[in-house]
Each structure stands twice: as structure tokens, then as C-alpha cells.
Amino acid sequence: MKDDLTLLNDEQLAAVTTTEGFVRLIAGAGSGKTRALTHRFAFLVNELGILPHNILCVTFTNKAANEMRQRIHNLIGDRDTGYINTFHGFCVSVLQEDGYAVGYPKNFLVLDNSDIDSMLGIIYEERGLTLRDKTFADARDMIEIQKLFKKPDYYSDMIDMPLDALHDKYLAATQTDEIIFYGYLYQEKKCFGLDYNDLIKFTLYIFSQSDEIRLKWQKRLEYIMIDEFQDIDSLQYELMEALCGYHKNLFIVGDPDQTIYTWRGANVKFLSDFDKRYPDTKTVTMLKNYRSTPQILAAANSLIDKNSMRIKKSLVPTLDDGESVLVHPAENAEAEANWIVSQIRLLASQGVDYGNVAVLYRAHYVTRALEEAMLQEKMPYRIYSGVPFFGREEIKNALSYLRMVVAEDDLSFRRIVNVPKRNIGKRRMEYLEKYAQEHNCTLYNALKKNLDDELFKNTKANSFVNFVERFACDAGSYSVSDLLAAVLNESGYESLLRTEGSRERLDNLAELKQSVRDYEITCGEEASPAHYLAHVALFTNADAEVGADKVKLMTVHAAKGLEFDYVFLCGMDEGIFPSRKIKDMLGMEEERRLAFVAITRAKKRLFLSYAEGRNFDGSPRYPSRFILDIDENLTEYTQKPSDSLIANARDYIRFTEKYMPENADGSVFAIGTRIKNEYLGEGTVTDIDTERRSYIVQFDNLTTPRMISFRAKLTRV
């Protein structure tokens, strides 16, 4: 162990050997925080003689906990590695041991989203609710909000109220939210099930009700260590305070610049204000980065410095100089994907394994063009934390609808005949399967020939057949993109997704429509529905090479805590990264922290790319503000964008920020600025009316000036 300590730098050594009291470690990206955590655990065991069973080490994912457990095992040589777990996993241990205090058995159920949806299905059927009343996703969100904020004492109902009384309360409810909430509590109690929020809430409840149980756990946990403390939420913080109240030995690790989960309840002030809550806190700072080249760190430091709400600090490089940060402006998404693939091929020709390359992105739908390019080139890849674009349910359903009106095949029929629900379930499908086999026809023809059968009287079979017949006859008069849009609309499938409230699925459909338009431009006169389906089959076959040596594709959130030799950060466009959903400066600063996390995953070289041209709605695409945030002398462009594009991008960014609630109302263009409106042409700003939030513009082609809202689409000439 002492030999291992000599491998630590001064800051890491201080973090490892400062064992007593409250200790805060501010650990920058790549500074060796996991090494500090694992060696501190080993130091407590090997040097102080603390039993592993008396140490709690909290991480934020099961994967991280498993990796940390293995590393600690290698350092201490003991199979007992104490409590190395997530907060929720630790609470499972508490409840298995002491759940009897609230009437729950040791073998209680931990519920995931699929379990919750199954319970919701029972409630909806019992009380006559439909997805139009509330989608399952919205119902889950509502239940979480009720438990955390509106009814924080709900667990007293589940613990103290008899099952029959809880059932009566559910049946007496009349409002949709009340029906769902109390129906869910009843279903949970009925099967002794607890969801993730319950795990911490029930543990805290037991601690509040039983001094004996709380003190038992406080005495047992002589040392507590918590990783990723910047992502802790209020419930986890409350649990931490309850656990460390006896020995008062608490070690926390975090980096304010990597706070990327505030949307999930994380509060970075728990880290930044920790010394105010515990005045005797000892703070150790680790900023030496052992992961990335100086070029990558300079870009990361330059980017994150643009955040105003942060503790000023910079990562310090320890490695030798590397290659430049390369930025590529592409003509469109397809060109961007092709460039990325060509660069990865170049790296491979230089001896780089595909497995050492990662492509990161803000949203899953960005992968569509990338996957097409990789499959076309037979480049091996694997998508982490997501499903390949053409393998996603909504994409397969959409293509099945298109194929149904073109080919009327059985595979498509089986997939979409009852999506949305048309009351053509298992019994009726078995009938059609048997009829089709006996009469040697397709399932669709079997349905057409049996429309008058009593079995199909109370179904929507007739409207489905009418829909297919109409589009099958007229398919030749549509472009592929128009046919797809019409089919998705008339079938009710797109409406179903809107009712379900799935924004991501709708985004994926929009990306599919864009891919069809791109296909039409490429193929010209050859473009047809049948040709497109044959074309896209190349991608849905997913015929990339198999093997472990694959390029890794993942969202930035999924990449947190990982590192790769070469990182391609793609889709760096305004509206993609940062997301168009961001409406305030707090959210924008979190997006910038997310970009910082992405950049600091790269070890040897970083590639940034974006697509020019226009968005799906026809609006111009601009490079991400996060590229512009990086000082110009710290990046290399494959082709420098025009000054006018950069000026328009900066105008657009200023415009969007002006309307964020933290900022005062104001204008983007000064008096005298030459501007352009798509419809009114070019003109000059002659005055600004701040009260009415508008410009006075004299357009060149108009005799009199116009008052133009700040919100109008204007670009600098």
C-alpha cells in the first residue's frame, strides 16, 4: 500500500490521507478522482485497520459501483468491500434488513418503469381512463411530482393505512390525477412494491421513526464517501445527513463544472456551499489533468469560462502537446456523417483501433445520417444507451406503413394493423392467419375478404382497408416524402405518438422525413416509394461487421465518466447542441457544462463538426455557440466559415438570449445596422422602440419605414 501511495501526486495524497471529519474534494475532469477514492478506501482498511463493512462508498451508477468494487478488491485483497453502491442500492440493503419496521417483507419488489406501466394499465382499465386523459409517461411524472413535492407524506398512507382503506380512497377519487395516484399507491402496497423514490423516502421514514435503527446504521458506517456530489439531489442529501450524524466522517467528491443533471433534481449548491453547512470542512482541489492533451484542455477551459455562475478554475495539463482541435463545417448532415467516417477510416489506416474512437451527440436522432454512412462503408459500430435509428419502434412502424401501401406484405400487416388500436387482436389475427393459409393469400387479402364477417363487425378493419386501398391506388402520384407524411397522418399513427406525449419519438419521425427528402435530392427522377424502401433496407438490415473493435456511439450524458483516445462531437448546431428546448440562462449554462463534459472525454484528439444549410422547417442552421465560445486560436478549421455566417450566428445567439427570462428586454441590432428580412428584403435600422420591443426599419424597396418586432427573423447583411 505504501508503494501505491508514492504513485499519487500531492493533492491526491492529501485526499487519501485526510481521513477524519468533513472533507470536500473538488476534482476536475481527468484529475484522478477515482484513483483518490479507491486508494482512500484502501488506506482506511490497510493503514487504519477499518473493517470494509463499516465503510459506505456511494456512486451514481451500478456500472461505476461494480468497477469501483473490483478496483478496491484488488487493493485490499478482501472479498468484503463494504457498501459500495448507489444511494438506491444502499437503501435496498437498509430496507431488506429493517423494512419490517414499516411492515414490508425482506423480499419486497423494486419497481421499474415497465412495472409501473403495468400497474397504470390496470388502473386505467378499472376506472375507464385512456391515454387521452393522461399518457403513461405523464402519469409517471405526475406520480413522481406528487411524491416529492405535493404529497411528501404519501408513505404514511402506504404504511399506516390498511389495504382496504387505501383501496376505498382510490375508488372515492374523482379527479384523474387523484385516481391515478391513489390507484398506484394501492397497487404498490398490494404487492409490497417500492419504486426508486420510495426507496429513499421509506429509508428516511424508518430513520425518523426509529432512533434505534438510525443509530445502528450511523454507528455501523464509520466512514462515508460520496462520488459525483455535484449531482446529488435533496432527498439524497437528507439521507447523507442522517447517516453521518454519529461519526461525522464524510468525504465528498465533485466538480461544479460537470453538473449536468439539474433537470433530475441535482443541486450544485450542495457541493459549492458544503463548507457553509459544515464550517470545519477541509477542502482539497485537484486540477492536474492526466487524461487529455494541452490542446483539448485549452479548448475545454476556454469554453467553460464563458459560464458566469461558477467557481473560476482551469484544468492544468500534464501531458505533452498533441494535435489541434479540428472543426469541420459540413454542407449538410449527410456530408457531416461522411466526413466523420472518412476521418475514422484515416485513423484506422494509421493503426488506431475502432474501439478507441467515440462519436458523441446531444440527441439520439442525430445518429440517423451517421449510421447510414457507417453501414454504407461497413464500418463496425455500437450504439450505447440507445437503439439504432432504423431499429427504433417508431421508425420501423412508419416504414411498415409505407411498405403496406406499396407491397401489402404480411410482415408490415402484422406490425401495424392494430397500431393505433383497431380492435384486431390475437383472436382475430389467428383467424386471418388460418384463412390466409387455407386460401393461399396474404393476410391483408384475408382481411378484405372477411370484412363482412361477424367477427370484424365491431372493429376498425373497414377503415384500415379503405386507407390502404386509397393510398395504394394513388401512391404513384405522390413524392416519397409526401406519401410518407400523408400515410403517417391519415393512419393516425403520428397522432398516437402526440397523444402519448413522446417528444423523442416525434423528433425521430421528423428526422426520418428529412432523410426521405435527402434521398429524393440524391436520387432525382429515380426516387419512388419502392426504390426508397429497397434503399433503406440496406440500413435496417444492420449489416455492420461484428466484433469487439467497434466505434462507440453515445449521447454525452451516457459518456459521463468515460474516456476515449479520439472523440468526434457531432451535431454542433444551434438548436441541437445547445438543445432548442433550453429557455433560460440556467439551462444554457448546464448545456455548456454538458459540452465541457463531452470535450474532456477526449484523450488524444478532439473533432467538432456541424452542418450548415437549413433545418427541417426551412430556417437557417448556425454553428453552435459552444464552438464560437472557444477562442479562435485554439481550434483549426478544415474550411473557415464565412464572416457573414459567423456574424449572423452571433446575432441569432444574442437574439435568443435577449428573450431568456433572466435578461432584460433589448435589441440585437444597433441603429444604422444593415439587415435583411426574407420577404421584405434588405434595409437599415433607423430607430429602436425598446418599449414596444421593435425596430424602425427603412427597407430599400419600400417608400415608408416599417416597425419590425425584435422577434422577427432578421439577419445582418
XYZ file of C-alpha atoms in Angstrom, residues 163-674:
512
model
C -55.056 -2.024 2.297
C -58.866 -1.949 2.169
C -58.949 1.685 3.334
C -56.380 2.670 0.694
C -58.485 0.875 -1.924
C -61.578 2.816 -0.778
C -59.637 6.076 -1.040
C -58.691 5.143 -4.605
C -62.295 4.289 -5.553
C -63.580 7.525 -3.988
C -61.222 9.689 -6.065
C -62.869 11.576 -8.939
C -60.092 13.710 -10.458
C -57.825 11.978 -12.970
C -54.598 12.684 -11.082
C -56.104 11.553 -7.766
C -57.441 8.359 -9.338
C -54.059 7.517 -10.828
C -52.053 8.479 -7.738
C -54.065 6.574 -5.156
C -54.650 3.683 -7.537
C -50.887 3.432 -7.920
C -50.297 3.561 -4.141
C -52.869 0.792 -3.738
C -51.228 -1.355 -6.415
C -47.802 -0.781 -4.822
C -48.939 -1.758 -1.349
C -50.867 -4.741 -2.668
C -47.673 -6.383 -3.989
C -45.209 -4.859 -1.470
C -43.604 -2.893 -4.296
C -41.457 0.225 -3.998
C -40.277 2.490 -6.817
C -36.997 4.417 -6.824
C -38.382 7.430 -4.965
C -39.894 5.147 -2.326
C -36.548 3.511 -1.559
C -35.017 6.686 -0.129
C -38.298 8.016 1.305
C -39.041 4.794 3.197
C -35.467 4.615 4.500
C -35.690 8.186 5.778
C -39.103 7.437 7.282
C -37.725 4.442 9.186
C -34.822 6.556 10.455
C -37.233 9.294 11.580
C -39.492 6.841 13.394
C -36.850 4.627 14.991
C -33.885 6.190 16.787
C -32.599 2.684 17.442
C -32.450 1.691 13.763
C -30.987 5.049 12.710
C -28.280 4.895 15.378
C -27.447 1.306 14.369
C -26.672 2.400 10.810
C -24.889 5.585 11.935
C -22.585 3.571 14.203
C -22.018 0.927 11.527
C -20.924 3.427 8.868
C -17.744 4.840 10.397
C -16.629 6.437 7.127
C -18.845 7.656 4.285
C -17.588 8.641 0.824
C -19.825 10.100 -1.911
C -18.753 10.445 -5.545
C -20.254 12.855 -8.143
C -21.546 15.065 -5.342
C -22.451 17.843 -7.804
C -25.319 15.615 -8.990
C -26.840 14.914 -5.562
C -30.494 15.849 -5.001
C -32.313 16.991 -1.865
C -33.505 13.508 -0.834
C -30.024 12.046 -1.190
C -28.601 14.999 0.734
C -31.085 14.399 3.541
C -30.117 10.729 3.659
C -26.431 11.656 3.757
C -27.029 13.965 6.733
C -28.932 11.241 8.560
C -26.145 8.695 8.036
C -23.128 10.809 9.014
C -24.634 12.203 12.219
C -22.698 9.973 14.642
C -19.076 9.587 13.457
C -19.125 12.774 11.353
C -16.603 11.347 8.903
C -17.840 12.390 5.463
C -15.753 12.643 2.275
C -17.411 14.144 -0.808
C -16.052 14.370 -4.355
C -17.359 16.509 -7.187
C -16.786 19.078 -9.895
C -19.220 22.015 -10.238
C -18.315 22.282 -13.946
C -19.719 18.799 -14.561
C -23.199 19.392 -13.112
C -25.456 18.045 -15.877
C -28.453 16.641 -14.012
C -30.291 19.647 -12.548
C -33.320 18.564 -14.614
C -33.322 15.457 -12.431
C -33.230 17.418 -9.173
C -29.471 17.848 -8.731
C -28.389 20.976 -6.861
C -24.758 22.037 -7.277
C -25.052 24.290 -4.193
C -24.870 21.185 -2.028
C -21.246 20.963 -3.239
C -20.342 24.644 -3.541
C -21.898 25.593 -0.170
C -20.801 22.461 1.679
C -18.296 24.400 3.786
C -21.063 26.780 4.894
C -23.167 23.856 6.137
C -20.117 22.273 7.789
C -17.700 25.101 8.735
C -14.866 22.736 9.735
C -14.696 21.291 6.222
C -11.249 20.653 4.776
C -11.174 21.310 1.016
C -8.701 19.655 -1.354
C -8.565 20.731 -5.016
C -7.268 18.508 -7.822
C -6.865 20.264 -11.181
C -3.938 18.399 -12.769
C -5.369 16.548 -15.741
C -3.773 13.215 -16.702
C -6.190 12.370 -19.496
C -6.127 14.956 -22.276
C -3.587 16.859 -24.342
C -2.974 20.568 -23.622
C -4.841 21.439 -26.845
C -8.003 19.677 -25.695
C -7.803 21.179 -22.190
C -7.260 24.693 -23.556
C -10.461 24.374 -25.600
C -12.360 22.988 -22.594
C -11.132 25.760 -20.284
C -11.955 28.426 -22.867
C -15.493 27.060 -23.283
C -16.432 26.658 -19.623
C -15.012 30.061 -18.741
C -18.000 31.577 -20.581
C -20.269 30.349 -17.760
C -20.812 33.156 -15.279
C -22.352 31.069 -12.482
C -19.305 29.005 -11.484
C -16.226 28.868 -9.320
C -13.388 30.059 -11.573
C -10.794 27.347 -12.120
C -8.850 25.822 -15.001
C -7.660 22.310 -15.705
C -3.853 22.032 -15.736
C -2.294 19.796 -18.422
C 0.370 17.228 -17.553
C 0.740 15.530 -20.947
C 2.885 16.562 -23.919
C 1.456 18.603 -26.776
C -0.898 16.823 -29.141
C -2.823 17.608 -32.292
C -5.126 20.570 -32.792
C -8.847 20.585 -32.046
C -10.288 20.162 -35.542
C -13.580 21.829 -36.518
C -15.433 20.809 -39.675
C -18.341 22.803 -41.152
C -20.276 20.417 -43.407
C -22.732 21.231 -46.172
C -25.475 19.101 -44.561
C -25.974 16.249 -42.115
C -25.045 13.597 -44.692
C -21.827 15.396 -45.594
C -21.019 15.744 -41.895
C -21.510 11.998 -41.358
C -19.395 11.126 -44.410
C -16.586 13.384 -43.157
C -16.635 11.719 -39.724
C -16.486 8.265 -41.316
C -13.601 9.333 -43.574
C -11.654 10.664 -40.578
C -12.218 7.439 -38.638
C -11.038 5.453 -41.681
C -7.912 7.634 -41.753
C -7.260 6.962 -38.076
C -7.748 3.226 -38.674
C -5.210 3.320 -41.512
C -2.754 4.811 -39.006
C -3.194 1.859 -36.659
C -5.944 3.213 -34.385
C -8.433 0.575 -33.231
C -12.089 1.411 -33.885
C -12.776 0.668 -30.228
C -10.682 3.689 -29.234
C -12.958 6.075 -31.168
C -16.208 7.541 -29.852
C -18.822 9.684 -31.584
C -20.824 11.745 -29.097
C -24.040 13.685 -29.673
C -26.696 15.598 -27.750
C -29.777 13.727 -29.012
C -30.341 10.224 -30.396
C -31.969 11.368 -33.645
C -28.642 12.845 -34.766
C -27.367 9.304 -35.406
C -29.553 8.693 -38.453
C -27.152 10.079 -41.091
C -24.166 8.767 -39.162
C -25.499 5.210 -39.087
C -26.299 5.329 -42.786
C -22.746 6.401 -43.581
C -21.195 3.745 -41.333
C -23.386 0.960 -42.680
C -22.673 2.063 -46.248
C -18.939 1.842 -45.552
C -19.342 -1.356 -43.462
C -17.693 0.380 -40.524
C -18.268 -1.544 -37.261
C -20.062 0.446 -34.585
C -22.148 0.007 -31.485
C -24.750 2.363 -30.059
C -24.718 2.687 -26.291
C -27.752 3.758 -24.244
C -29.935 3.799 -27.304
C -31.393 1.810 -30.177
C -30.024 2.152 -33.731
C -32.074 4.736 -35.610
C -33.666 2.358 -38.118
C -34.240 -0.186 -35.354
C -36.410 2.138 -33.263
C -40.020 1.140 -32.904
C -41.494 4.339 -34.333
C -39.203 4.216 -37.392
C -39.991 0.554 -38.081
C -43.704 1.290 -37.714
C -43.522 4.296 -40.048
C -41.647 2.320 -42.710
C -44.106 -0.557 -42.293
C -46.981 1.819 -43.056
C -45.173 2.994 -46.168
C -44.421 -0.584 -47.202
C -48.020 -1.628 -46.523
C -49.425 0.752 -49.149
C -46.677 -0.249 -51.608
C -46.443 -4.016 -51.115
C -49.295 -5.079 -48.799
C -46.926 -7.654 -47.270
C -47.623 -9.808 -44.239
C -44.721 -8.503 -42.122
C -45.929 -4.933 -42.366
C -49.526 -6.009 -41.843
C -48.716 -7.840 -38.614
C -46.763 -4.874 -37.340
C -49.230 -2.033 -37.929
C -52.739 -3.415 -38.421
C -53.511 -2.750 -34.741
C -51.292 0.318 -34.265
C -53.156 2.522 -33.407
C -55.697 0.171 -31.789
C -58.309 -1.107 -34.276
C -59.649 -3.955 -32.143
C -57.824 -6.502 -34.277
C -56.251 -8.512 -31.508
C -54.919 -12.022 -31.030
C -58.173 -13.908 -31.712
C -58.897 -12.085 -34.976
C -55.278 -12.374 -36.115
C -55.379 -16.129 -35.540
C -58.491 -16.274 -37.721
C -56.775 -14.300 -40.513
C -53.622 -16.428 -40.283
C -55.697 -19.595 -40.691
C -57.772 -18.151 -43.567
C -54.679 -16.906 -45.408
C -53.028 -20.320 -45.093
C -56.103 -22.182 -46.314
C -56.717 -19.835 -49.248
C -53.067 -19.163 -50.101
C -53.409 -15.393 -49.867
C -51.867 -12.523 -47.910
C -53.179 -11.514 -44.504
C -54.337 -8.221 -45.994
C -56.388 -10.009 -48.663
C -57.750 -12.313 -45.974
C -58.972 -9.256 -44.096
C -60.508 -7.723 -47.231
C -62.439 -10.932 -47.971
C -63.780 -11.166 -44.404
C -64.847 -7.581 -43.771
C -68.497 -8.638 -43.660
C -67.852 -11.476 -41.233
C -69.469 -11.003 -37.816
C -66.008 -11.337 -36.240
C -64.905 -7.999 -37.702
C -68.135 -6.027 -37.242
C -67.017 -4.135 -34.128
C -63.555 -3.318 -35.397
C -61.949 -0.613 -37.498
C -60.961 -3.161 -40.124
C -63.061 -1.453 -42.790
C -61.451 1.959 -42.299
C -57.994 0.333 -42.338
C -58.708 -1.376 -45.666
C -60.129 1.852 -47.129
C -56.983 3.673 -46.013
C -54.641 1.134 -47.636
C -56.678 0.921 -50.864
C -56.786 4.684 -51.303
C -53.042 5.172 -50.894
C -52.150 2.017 -52.835
C -54.063 3.395 -55.833
C -52.639 6.911 -55.565
C -49.069 6.094 -54.450
C -47.649 6.878 -57.899
C -48.967 10.436 -57.788
C -47.101 11.269 -54.568
C -43.456 12.002 -53.980
C -41.963 9.630 -51.410
C -41.790 12.347 -48.749
C -45.370 13.464 -49.354
C -46.609 9.870 -49.330
C -44.866 9.149 -46.023
C -46.264 12.321 -44.438
C -49.784 11.587 -45.689
C -49.689 7.945 -44.595
C -48.484 8.818 -41.081
C -51.166 11.462 -40.780
C -54.122 9.551 -42.247
C -53.321 6.322 -40.408
C -53.482 8.094 -37.068
C -50.004 6.862 -36.119
C -48.399 10.290 -35.751
C -51.452 11.449 -33.791
C -50.985 8.435 -31.495
C -47.412 9.496 -30.711
C -48.594 13.035 -29.968
C -51.239 11.641 -27.607
C -48.575 9.560 -25.884
C -46.526 12.731 -25.474
C -43.280 11.199 -26.733
C -41.182 14.138 -27.910
C -38.201 11.964 -28.746
C -40.263 9.659 -30.976
C -41.755 12.636 -32.806
C -38.244 14.056 -33.286
C -37.206 10.722 -34.775
C -40.144 10.795 -37.201
C -39.143 14.313 -38.246
C -35.608 13.063 -38.852
C -36.979 10.177 -40.949
C -38.947 12.646 -43.075
C -35.774 14.697 -43.521
C -33.875 11.570 -44.605
C -36.535 10.899 -47.259
C -36.138 14.441 -48.606
C -32.362 13.948 -48.728
C -32.889 10.665 -50.578
C -35.131 12.400 -53.149
C -32.491 15.069 -53.798
C -29.807 12.396 -54.256
C -31.812 10.036 -56.462
C -33.665 12.609 -58.521
C -36.013 11.027 -61.054
C -35.314 7.506 -59.813
C -36.885 8.344 -56.457
C -40.005 6.269 -55.809
C -41.591 4.618 -52.766
C -40.473 1.149 -53.868
C -36.933 2.334 -54.626
C -36.723 4.131 -51.293
C -37.818 1.045 -49.356
C -35.168 -1.013 -51.142
C -32.615 1.714 -50.406
C -33.461 1.931 -46.712
C -33.456 -1.854 -46.313
C -29.666 -1.653 -46.577
C -29.687 0.231 -43.286
C -32.441 -1.651 -41.483
C -30.547 -4.886 -42.094
C -27.880 -3.571 -39.706
C -25.198 -5.495 -41.558
C -22.209 -3.796 -39.930
C -19.271 -6.049 -39.113
C -19.405 -7.844 -35.803
C -16.646 -7.945 -33.188
C -15.422 -6.027 -30.155
C -13.426 -3.488 -32.174
C -16.271 -1.086 -32.892
C -16.702 2.667 -32.952
C -18.751 3.736 -29.938
C -21.792 5.948 -30.496
C -23.477 7.503 -27.463
C -25.075 10.605 -26.012
C -22.916 12.944 -23.970
C -24.905 12.042 -20.850
C -24.056 8.367 -21.400
C -20.360 9.251 -21.870
C -20.093 10.860 -18.422
C -17.227 9.203 -16.541
C -15.766 7.562 -19.673
C -12.728 8.465 -21.784
C -11.635 7.720 -25.351
C -8.486 8.337 -27.379
C -10.384 10.088 -30.173
C -13.712 11.870 -29.776
C -15.967 13.209 -32.529
C -18.564 15.607 -31.121
C -21.112 15.935 -33.919
C -24.333 17.868 -34.442
C -22.792 21.041 -33.008
C -25.581 23.228 -34.376
C -27.759 25.772 -32.611
C -30.995 24.001 -31.713
C -29.269 20.615 -31.469
C -26.437 21.383 -29.054
C -27.499 23.521 -27.253
C -30.937 21.950 -27.397
C -33.787 24.051 -28.747
C -35.667 23.178 -25.536
C -33.446 25.456 -23.431
C -35.445 28.513 -22.376
C -33.315 30.221 -19.703
C -29.717 31.064 -18.844
C -29.529 28.434 -16.108
C -30.404 25.792 -18.662
C -27.920 27.241 -21.152
C -25.126 27.104 -18.603
C -25.946 23.451 -17.962
C -25.800 22.789 -21.705
C -22.350 24.431 -21.746
C -21.275 22.196 -18.853
C -22.541 19.232 -20.879
C -20.368 20.344 -23.818
C -17.446 20.681 -21.379
C -18.025 17.090 -20.241
C -18.055 15.942 -23.885
C -14.799 17.724 -24.731
C -12.986 16.369 -21.677
C -13.768 12.757 -22.694
C -11.085 13.049 -25.419
C -7.533 11.970 -24.654
C -5.519 12.391 -27.876
C -7.626 14.434 -30.293
C -10.992 16.141 -30.455
C -13.080 16.669 -33.597
C -16.047 19.076 -33.669
C -18.500 19.159 -36.572
C -21.734 20.835 -37.601
C -23.975 21.008 -40.646
C -24.826 24.188 -42.496
C -27.834 24.610 -44.791
C -31.367 24.668 -43.420
C -33.397 22.927 -40.758
C -36.477 20.802 -41.431
C -38.702 23.892 -41.032
C -36.656 25.902 -43.550
C -34.859 28.096 -41.015
C -31.083 28.569 -41.465
C -28.678 26.402 -39.483
C -25.967 28.075 -37.446
C -22.875 26.655 -35.759
C -23.285 26.054 -32.045
C -22.427 28.903 -29.694
C -20.204 26.382 -27.918
C -17.886 26.278 -30.921
C -17.863 30.075 -31.026
C -17.203 30.164 -27.271
C -13.794 28.570 -27.822
C -11.077 31.128 -28.576
C -10.306 31.131 -32.305
C -6.584 30.467 -31.829
C -7.366 27.195 -30.028
C -9.091 25.476 -32.964
C -8.239 24.541 -36.533
C -10.939 24.614 -39.239
C -10.966 22.294 -42.232
C -12.604 25.237 -44.008
C -13.104 28.565 -42.331
C -16.793 29.635 -42.348
C -17.627 32.984 -43.916
C -17.549 36.103 -41.764
C -21.199 36.774 -42.633
C -22.261 33.328 -41.373
C -20.427 33.835 -38.080
C -21.896 37.347 -37.730
C -25.419 36.036 -38.376
C -24.847 33.183 -35.937
C -23.746 35.608 -33.228
C -26.757 37.832 -33.964
C -29.040 34.812 -33.660
C -27.451 33.801 -30.355
C -27.772 37.315 -28.941
C -31.360 37.366 -30.121
C -32.256 34.111 -28.357
C -30.507 35.184 -25.161
C -32.321 38.517 -25.098
C -35.603 36.678 -24.611
C -34.432 34.484 -21.792
C -36.216 35.482 -18.566
C -33.013 36.409 -16.708
C -32.146 39.064 -19.275
C -33.706 42.476 -19.638
C -35.605 43.184 -22.846
C -33.339 44.536 -25.525
C -32.417 44.550 -29.176
C -29.765 42.728 -31.141
C -29.083 45.277 -33.888
C -27.865 48.813 -33.312
C -29.173 51.860 -35.189
C -27.562 52.023 -38.603
C -27.217 48.236 -38.983
C -27.945 46.843 -42.406
